[in-house]
Short mmCIF file of C-alpha atoms in Angstrom, two decimals:
data_model
loop_
_atom_site.label_atom_id
_atom_site.label_comp_id
_atom_site.label_asym_id
_atom_site.label_seq_id
_atom_site.Cartn_x
_atom_site.Cartn_y
_atom_site.Cartn_z
CA MET W 208 -60.20 54.39 41.87
CA LYS W 209 -61.68 50.96 41.03
CA LYS W 210 -58.22 49.43 41.26
CA ASN W 211 -57.64 50.95 44.70
CA LEU W 212 -61.07 49.78 45.90
CA PHE W 213 -60.28 46.25 44.75
CA PHE W 214 -57.04 46.16 46.67
CA PHE W 215 -58.71 47.68 49.73
CA LEU W 216 -61.31 44.90 49.81
CA PHE W 217 -58.76 42.21 48.98
CA PHE W 218 -56.32 43.16 51.66
CA PHE W 219 -58.98 43.93 54.24
CA SER W 220 -60.46 40.46 53.93
CA PHE W 221 -57.01 38.82 53.85
CA SER W 222 -55.78 40.78 56.86
CA VAL W 223 -58.77 40.03 59.06
CA PHE W 224 -58.50 36.32 58.20
CA ALA W 225 -54.77 36.23 58.91
CA ILE W 226 -55.10 38.12 62.19
CA SER W 227 -57.86 35.72 63.23
CA ASN W 228 -55.52 32.82 62.61
CA THR W 229 -52.85 34.53 64.69
CA LEU W 230 -55.16 34.77 67.67
CA GLU W 231 -56.35 31.19 67.38
CA LYS W 232 -53.07 29.45 66.59
CA ASP W 233 -50.42 31.97 67.67
CA SER W 234 -48.37 30.55 64.82
CA LEU W 235 -47.11 33.66 63.05
CA LYS W 236 -43.80 35.31 63.81
CA PHE W 237 -43.63 38.98 64.70
CA SER W 238 -42.48 39.88 61.19
CA GLU W 239 -45.73 38.54 59.72
CA ARG W 240 -47.90 39.82 62.53
CA MET W 241 -46.56 43.32 61.92
CA ALA W 242 -46.93 42.94 58.15
CA ILE W 243 -50.57 41.91 58.47
CA SER W 244 -51.19 44.72 60.94
CA ILE W 245 -49.70 47.23 58.49
CA MET W 246 -51.86 45.94 55.63
CA ASN W 247 -54.92 46.03 57.83
CA ARG W 248 -54.28 49.65 58.74
CA ASN W 249 -53.14 50.65 55.25
CA PRO W 250 -54.96 48.63 52.54
CA ILE W 251 -53.55 51.10 50.00
CA VAL W 252 -49.80 51.24 50.51
CA TRP W 253 -49.21 54.94 49.98
CA GLN W 254 -51.56 55.66 52.89
CA ILE W 255 -48.81 54.60 55.31
CA ASP W 256 -48.08 57.40 57.81
CA ASP W 257 -51.55 58.83 57.13
CA ASN W 258 -50.58 60.18 53.71
CA LYS W 259 -53.57 61.76 52.00
CA LYS W 260 -52.36 61.41 48.42
CA PRO W 261 -49.98 59.15 46.47
CA LYS W 262 -46.28 59.97 46.76
CA TRP W 263 -43.20 58.22 45.40
CA ASP W 264 -41.53 58.20 48.76
CA TYR W 265 -38.87 56.59 50.92
CA LYS W 266 -41.24 55.96 53.84
CA PRO W 267 -43.62 53.36 52.35
CA SER W 268 -40.74 51.91 50.34
CA PHE W 269 -38.74 51.42 53.55
CA VAL W 270 -41.61 49.32 54.91
CA LEU W 271 -41.92 47.49 51.59
CA THR W 272 -38.22 46.58 51.73
CA ALA W 273 -39.15 44.51 54.77
CA PHE W 274 -42.16 43.08 52.90
CA GLU W 275 -39.84 42.04 50.08
CA LYS W 276 -37.65 40.10 52.50
CA LEU W 277 -40.74 38.60 54.12
CA TYR W 278 -42.06 37.44 50.76
CA LYS W 279 -38.74 35.76 49.94
CA LYS W 280 -38.94 33.92 53.25
CA THR W 281 -42.61 32.91 53.23
CA LYS W 282 -43.45 32.84 49.49
CA ASN W 283 -46.81 34.34 50.42
CA ARG W 284 -47.90 36.17 47.27
CA ASN W 285 -50.02 38.62 49.22
CA TYR W 286 -46.83 40.38 50.29
CA SER W 287 -45.45 40.67 46.76
CA ILE W 288 -48.81 41.92 45.49
CA TYR W 289 -48.76 44.62 48.16
CA ILE W 290 -45.35 45.75 46.92
CA LYS W 291 -46.26 45.67 43.24
CA ASP W 292 -49.47 47.60 43.80
CA TYR W 293 -47.43 50.47 45.23
CA ILE W 294 -44.94 50.42 42.34
CA ASP W 295 -47.68 50.20 39.70
CA THR W 296 -49.43 53.21 41.19
CA PHE W 297 -46.56 55.33 39.87
CA ILE W 298 -44.83 53.61 36.93
CA ASP W 299 -46.63 53.97 33.61
CA SER W 300 -46.33 51.98 30.40
CA THR W 301 -43.23 53.93 29.32
CA GLY W 302 -41.36 53.53 32.61
CA SER W 303 -41.91 57.12 33.70
CA ILE W 304 -42.41 57.57 37.44
CA GLY W 305 -45.34 59.63 38.66
CA HIS W 306 -44.76 62.10 41.49
CA TYR W 307 -40.98 61.92 40.87
CA ASP W 308 -38.93 64.83 39.55
CA CYS W 309 -35.33 64.01 38.75
CA ASN W 310 -34.46 67.72 38.78
CA GLU W 311 -35.18 67.95 42.50
CA PHE W 312 -32.10 65.76 42.98
CA ASN W 313 -33.67 64.30 46.07
CA LEU W 314 -31.83 61.19 47.24
CA ASP W 315 -34.97 60.07 49.10
CA GLY W 316 -36.55 59.32 45.73
CA LEU W 317 -34.01 56.59 45.01
CA ASN W 318 -35.03 54.34 47.90
CA PRO W 319 -38.20 53.00 46.21
CA GLY W 320 -35.99 52.01 43.29
CA LYS W 321 -34.60 49.11 45.29
CA LEU W 322 -37.98 47.42 44.92
CA LEU W 323 -37.68 47.44 41.14
CA PHE W 324 -34.81 44.98 40.87
CA ASP W 325 -36.81 41.93 41.92
CA ILE W 326 -39.97 43.04 40.11
CA TYR W 327 -38.04 43.44 36.88
CA GLN W 328 -36.28 40.11 37.37
CA ASP W 329 -39.60 38.35 38.02
CA THR W 330 -41.63 39.98 35.24
CA LYS W 331 -39.03 41.01 32.62
CA ASP W 332 -41.33 43.98 32.01
CA LYS W 333 -39.13 46.63 30.40
CA ARG W 334 -40.99 49.53 31.97
CA TYR W 335 -39.42 48.58 35.30
CA LEU W 336 -36.01 48.54 33.67
CA SER W 337 -36.69 51.98 32.21
CA ALA W 338 -37.64 53.25 35.66
CA LEU W 339 -34.44 51.81 37.12
CA LYS W 340 -32.37 53.55 34.48
CA LEU W 341 -34.21 56.82 35.09
CA LEU W 342 -33.38 56.73 38.79
CA ARG W 343 -29.78 55.79 38.09
CA LYS W 344 -29.41 58.78 35.74
CA GLN W 345 -30.20 61.06 38.67
CA LEU W 346 -26.93 60.07 40.29
CA ASP W 347 -24.98 61.00 37.15
CA LYS W 348 -26.20 64.57 37.52
CA GLN W 349 -26.57 64.72 41.31
CA PRO W 350 -24.92 67.89 42.67
CA ARG W 351 -21.88 67.17 44.84
CA THR W 352 -19.80 68.85 47.48
CA LEU W 353 -16.33 69.94 46.41
CA SER W 354 -14.95 66.73 47.93
CA GLY W 355 -17.37 64.60 45.89
CA GLY W 356 -20.22 63.87 48.30
CA PHE W 357 -23.82 63.74 47.05
CA TRP W 358 -25.96 66.65 48.14
CA HIS W 359 -28.97 65.32 50.02
CA LYS W 360 -31.31 67.41 47.88
CA ASN W 361 -30.95 70.29 45.43
CA ILE W 362 -32.45 72.60 48.06
CA TYR W 363 -29.73 71.62 50.57
CA PRO W 364 -26.50 72.70 48.84
CA ASN W 365 -23.23 71.13 49.95
CA GLN W 366 -24.97 69.00 52.59
CA MET W 367 -24.61 65.26 53.15
CA TRP W 368 -27.24 63.68 55.41
CA MET W 369 -27.23 60.21 56.94
CA ASP W 370 -30.73 59.74 55.50
CA GLY W 371 -29.33 60.18 52.01
CA VAL W 372 -26.52 57.72 52.61
CA TYR W 373 -29.14 55.02 53.19
CA MET W 374 -31.51 56.17 50.43
CA ALA W 375 -28.87 56.27 47.71
CA LEU W 376 -25.95 53.94 48.34
CA PRO W 377 -27.62 50.50 48.59
CA PHE W 378 -29.54 51.31 45.38
CA TYR W 379 -26.36 52.61 43.71
CA THR W 380 -24.41 49.49 44.70
CA GLN W 381 -27.07 46.99 43.64
CA TYR W 382 -27.45 48.74 40.29
CA ALA W 383 -23.68 48.72 39.74
CA VAL W 384 -23.42 44.98 40.40
CA THR W 385 -26.63 44.03 38.57
CA PHE W 386 -25.80 45.95 35.40
CA ASP W 387 -22.02 45.51 35.36
CA ASP W 388 -21.20 49.10 36.28
CA LEU W 389 -18.47 48.08 38.72
CA LYS W 390 -16.48 51.29 38.34
CA SER W 391 -19.26 53.03 40.28
CA LEU W 392 -18.32 51.03 43.37
CA ASP W 393 -15.34 53.34 43.81
CA ASP W 394 -17.80 56.20 44.10
CA VAL W 395 -19.90 54.29 46.63
CA ALA W 396 -16.82 53.74 48.78
CA LYS W 397 -15.95 57.43 48.41
CA GLN W 398 -19.30 58.44 49.91
CA PHE W 399 -18.67 56.27 52.97
CA GLU W 400 -15.13 57.62 53.29
CA LEU W 401 -16.50 61.17 53.42
CA VAL W 402 -18.90 60.18 56.20
CA HIS W 403 -16.09 58.53 58.12
CA ASP W 404 -13.60 61.34 57.66
CA HIS W 405 -15.89 64.35 58.16
CA ILE W 406 -19.15 63.45 59.90
CA LEU W 407 -18.07 61.11 62.68
CA ASP W 408 -17.67 62.75 66.07
CA THR W 409 -14.05 62.33 67.16
CA LYS W 410 -15.07 61.67 70.76
CA SER W 411 -17.87 59.11 70.34
CA ASN W 412 -17.06 57.72 66.84
CA LEU W 413 -20.73 58.20 65.99
CA PRO W 414 -21.97 60.23 63.00
CA TYR W 415 -23.79 63.51 63.37
CA HIS W 416 -27.03 63.76 61.44
CA ALA W 417 -25.57 65.89 58.66
CA TRP W 418 -22.57 67.83 57.37
CA ASP W 419 -22.39 71.09 55.43
CA GLU W 420 -19.03 71.13 53.70
CA SER W 421 -19.38 74.87 53.02
CA LYS W 422 -20.15 75.53 56.72
CA VAL W 423 -22.56 78.33 55.81
CA ILE W 424 -25.94 76.97 56.93
CA ALA W 425 -26.95 78.25 60.36
CA TRP W 426 -27.05 74.77 61.97
CA ALA W 427 -23.46 73.95 60.95
CA ASN W 428 -20.57 73.93 63.36
CA PRO W 429 -18.33 76.76 62.06
CA GLU W 430 -15.22 74.59 62.40
CA THR W 431 -16.43 71.16 61.24
CA GLY W 432 -19.65 71.87 59.34
CA ASN W 433 -21.48 69.18 61.31
CA SER W 434 -25.00 69.50 62.65
CA PRO W 435 -25.26 69.72 66.45
CA THR W 436 -26.94 66.42 67.34
CA ILE W 437 -26.08 62.72 67.23
CA TRP W 438 -29.43 61.06 66.53
CA SER W 439 -30.07 57.33 66.85
CA ARG W 440 -32.12 57.03 63.69
CA GLY W 441 -29.47 58.95 61.78
CA ILE W 442 -26.86 56.45 62.97
CA GLY W 443 -29.29 53.69 62.03
CA PHE W 444 -29.46 55.00 58.47
CA TYR W 445 -25.68 54.87 58.29
CA THR W 446 -25.33 51.35 59.71
CA MET W 447 -28.17 49.93 57.61
CA ALA W 448 -26.55 51.43 54.52
CA LEU W 449 -23.29 49.69 55.37
CA VAL W 450 -24.77 46.21 55.92
CA ASP W 451 -27.02 46.48 52.87
CA VAL W 452 -24.20 47.70 50.62
CA LEU W 453 -21.94 44.88 51.82
CA ASP W 454 -24.50 42.40 50.46
CA TYR W 455 -23.51 43.43 46.94
CA PHE W 456 -20.03 44.86 47.31
CA PRO W 457 -17.51 42.34 45.93
CA LYS W 458 -15.08 40.98 48.51
CA SER W 459 -12.37 41.36 45.90
CA HIS W 460 -12.83 45.13 45.76
CA PRO W 461 -9.95 47.00 47.43
CA LYS W 462 -12.41 49.02 49.55
CA TYR W 463 -14.39 46.04 50.87
CA LYS W 464 -12.28 45.66 54.02
CA GLU W 465 -12.47 49.39 54.58
CA LEU W 466 -16.27 49.24 54.66
CA LEU W 467 -16.11 46.31 57.09
CA GLY W 468 -13.84 48.41 59.27
CA TYR W 469 -16.31 51.29 59.29
CA LEU W 470 -19.07 48.90 60.38
CA SER W 471 -16.97 47.40 63.16
CA GLU W 472 -15.94 50.84 64.39
CA VAL W 473 -19.45 52.25 64.56
CA ALA W 474 -20.88 49.05 66.08
CA THR W 475 -18.38 49.31 68.93
CA ALA W 476 -19.30 52.96 69.41
CA ILE W 477 -23.03 52.21 69.42
CA MET W 478 -22.60 49.58 72.11
CA GLN W 479 -20.92 52.11 74.38
CA GLN W 480 -24.17 54.12 74.36
CA GLN W 481 -26.66 51.29 74.97
CA ASP W 482 -29.01 51.73 77.92
CA LYS W 483 -29.34 48.93 80.48
CA SER W 484 -32.83 48.29 79.05
CA GLY W 485 -31.23 47.10 75.81
CA LEU W 486 -32.45 50.18 73.91
CA TRP W 487 -30.99 53.52 72.84
CA PHE W 488 -31.99 57.12 73.46
CA GLN W 489 -33.26 59.58 70.86
CA ILE W 490 -30.09 61.64 71.33
CA THR W 491 -27.69 58.76 71.44
CA ASP W 492 -24.74 60.11 73.41
CA LYS W 493 -26.63 62.18 76.01
CA GLN W 494 -28.63 59.66 78.02
CA LYS W 495 -28.93 61.95 81.05
CA LEU W 496 -30.03 65.02 79.14
CA SER W 497 -33.34 66.31 80.45
CA GLY W 498 -36.18 65.23 78.17
CA ASN W 499 -34.19 62.54 76.40
CA TYR W 500 -36.07 59.28 75.91
CA LEU W 501 -35.64 55.72 74.70
CA GLU W 502 -36.70 55.59 71.04
CA ALA W 503 -38.01 52.67 69.00
CA SER W 504 -36.91 53.23 65.39
CA GLY W 505 -33.23 53.80 66.07
CA SER W 506 -33.13 50.87 68.48
CA ALA W 507 -34.82 48.60 65.90
CA MET W 508 -32.38 49.73 63.22
CA PHE W 509 -29.47 48.76 65.46
CA ALA W 510 -31.08 45.37 66.14
CA TYR W 511 -31.41 44.81 62.39
CA THR W 512 -27.85 45.94 61.72
CA PHE W 513 -26.34 43.74 64.43
CA ALA W 514 -28.42 40.67 63.57
CA LYS W 515 -27.77 40.89 59.85
CA ALA W 516 -24.08 41.67 60.30
CA ALA W 517 -23.69 38.64 62.59
CA ASN W 518 -25.67 36.41 60.21
CA LYS W 519 -23.53 37.49 57.28
CA GLY W 520 -20.22 37.35 59.13
CA TYR W 521 -19.62 41.10 58.90
CA LEU W 522 -19.50 41.33 62.70
CA PRO W 523 -18.76 38.74 65.43
CA ILE W 524 -21.60 36.42 66.43
CA LYS W 525 -21.93 38.16 69.81
CA TYR W 526 -23.86 40.91 68.06
CA LYS W 527 -26.68 38.44 67.36
CA LYS W 528 -27.20 38.08 71.10
CA ILE W 529 -27.19 41.86 71.49
CA ALA W 530 -29.80 42.15 68.73
CA ASN W 531 -32.03 39.61 70.46
CA THR W 532 -31.74 41.53 73.73
CA THR W 533 -32.77 44.71 71.95
CA PHE W 534 -35.68 42.99 70.23
CA ASP W 535 -36.89 41.67 73.59
CA ALA W 536 -36.71 45.21 74.94
CA LEU W 537 -38.75 46.52 72.00
CA LEU W 538 -41.41 43.90 72.72
CA ASN W 539 -41.45 44.61 76.44
CA ASN W 540 -41.44 48.41 76.20
CA PHE W 541 -42.99 49.52 72.94
CA VAL W 542 -45.12 46.75 71.37
CA ASN W 543 -48.75 46.31 72.31
CA GLU W 544 -51.63 44.30 70.91
CA GLY W 545 -54.92 45.81 69.83
CA GLU W 546 -58.32 44.31 70.42
CA ASN W 547 -58.46 42.74 66.96
CA GLY W 548 -55.04 41.14 67.27
CA GLU W 549 -53.07 43.79 65.42
CA ILE W 550 -49.75 44.73 66.94
CA HIS W 551 -48.57 48.32 67.32
CA LEU W 552 -45.13 49.82 67.86
CA GLY W 553 -44.97 52.98 69.94
CA GLN W 554 -42.40 55.59 70.98
CA ILE W 555 -41.26 56.40 67.43
CA SER W 556 -39.84 59.81 66.68
CA GLN W 557 -41.71 61.40 63.80
CA GLY W 558 -39.98 63.02 60.81
CA ILE W 559 -36.79 64.96 61.54
CA GLY W 560 -35.08 67.36 59.18
CA LEU W 561 -32.67 70.28 59.02
CA GLY W 562 -32.95 73.77 57.61
CA GLY W 563 -35.97 74.58 55.50
CA THR W 564 -38.88 76.87 56.36
CA PRO W 565 -39.65 77.15 59.22
CA PHE W 566 -35.97 76.68 60.01
CA ARG W 567 -35.00 73.47 61.82
CA ASP W 568 -31.86 74.26 63.79
CA GLY W 569 -30.74 70.70 64.56
CA SER W 570 -30.39 71.49 68.27
CA ASN W 571 -30.81 68.85 70.94
CA ASN W 572 -34.09 70.53 71.89
CA TYR W 573 -35.40 70.23 68.34
CA TYR W 574 -34.90 66.45 68.35
CA LEU W 575 -36.43 66.09 71.80
CA THR W 576 -39.56 68.10 71.03
CA ALA W 577 -40.36 66.44 67.70
CA LYS W 578 -43.64 64.53 67.78
CA ILE W 579 -43.65 60.95 69.04
CA ASN W 580 -46.16 58.54 67.57
CA SER W 581 -47.05 54.90 67.01
CA ASP W 582 -46.74 52.76 63.87
CA ASN W 583 -44.62 55.28 61.98
CA SER W 584 -43.04 53.71 58.90
CA MET W 585 -39.48 54.15 60.12
CA GLY W 586 -40.24 52.18 63.25
CA VAL W 587 -42.41 49.37 61.91
CA GLY W 588 -40.15 48.83 58.90
CA ALA W 589 -37.07 48.50 61.07
CA PHE W 590 -38.97 46.26 63.50
CA MET W 591 -39.90 43.89 60.67
CA LEU W 592 -36.35 43.85 59.33
CA ALA W 593 -34.98 43.00 62.76
CA ALA W 594 -37.59 40.30 63.32
CA LEU W 595 -36.74 38.71 59.98
CA GLU W 596 -32.99 38.63 60.66
CA LEU W 597 -33.62 37.19 64.13
CA ASN W 598 -36.32 34.77 62.93
CA ARG W 599 -38.57 36.07 65.67
#
């Protein structure tokens, strides 16, 4: 409790000072303005998204992925301290991870592991290495579909979700390259092949949110096993996974060009669904569907994907211009400034899932009636990532 109080006071005083500077000098880029706003609203990191208790979770770690990139760019230690405080809330002296149960086989729990690579490299503290190894062991035992795809969670048998593709594969790839486990890259490529061969809609070339290989869950198409809806944030998870994996995937690997091809294919398909505003709808391929709306997190994920892919040479440079257009549209439509100088991002779809109790049927109506809020982690994290790639 004393530790948390210290960080609350530290970050509160830092945030107010930094915001004050923003208003006086207007010198900070949107990536930093959003970072400071997040810290101001959430002095304790796990409180992001109004969480009431600590949780080893993909949501704050998604935001902290952007903080990690921001720290590397600015060298401002306040950002790295914010990250490390979250990690040290959970990892004890032995490297065990609090609020994490390997036997749940939840791919979401791997996403925070990406933050451990740099912390371990910087500190050489072996407890972070032990935590990395613990997370990696989950994948050795992760249940799989008959064709070899990771189940999203133990409670979702035979199901691959786009969320899980993002949560697991960048971590899996970085671990393989960092610790000379290059044979695992074949498995990474296999996961993407399954998405491409089974989850992409043959008409739009966009992925559905999920796939049940057994075709037994009530939301599954009885012929394909796919869920009913093509969801922008789900596509965003897929595209972000591709560009982040390509950062570590060796160009010499025989599947490297295949992954580039998947990215090019889906980028072309995404562009065919872009609204004239520069944004994308919650249900990506049904712009005229009653109740459909332009949504911030998916649009920001596409801006990040396009900007990064253009910067890295994975996609043609024209995608950088598209990303800038989308970022302008986010600013014009969804970003507003509070009285104290904080910035807020609105029109973000709240958490979306499938199955479970009460049962989520994956229908178009389910996605359109999910709560919409401001400053949700999926939106602000993607906004920061896009801003960083665009140097905005």
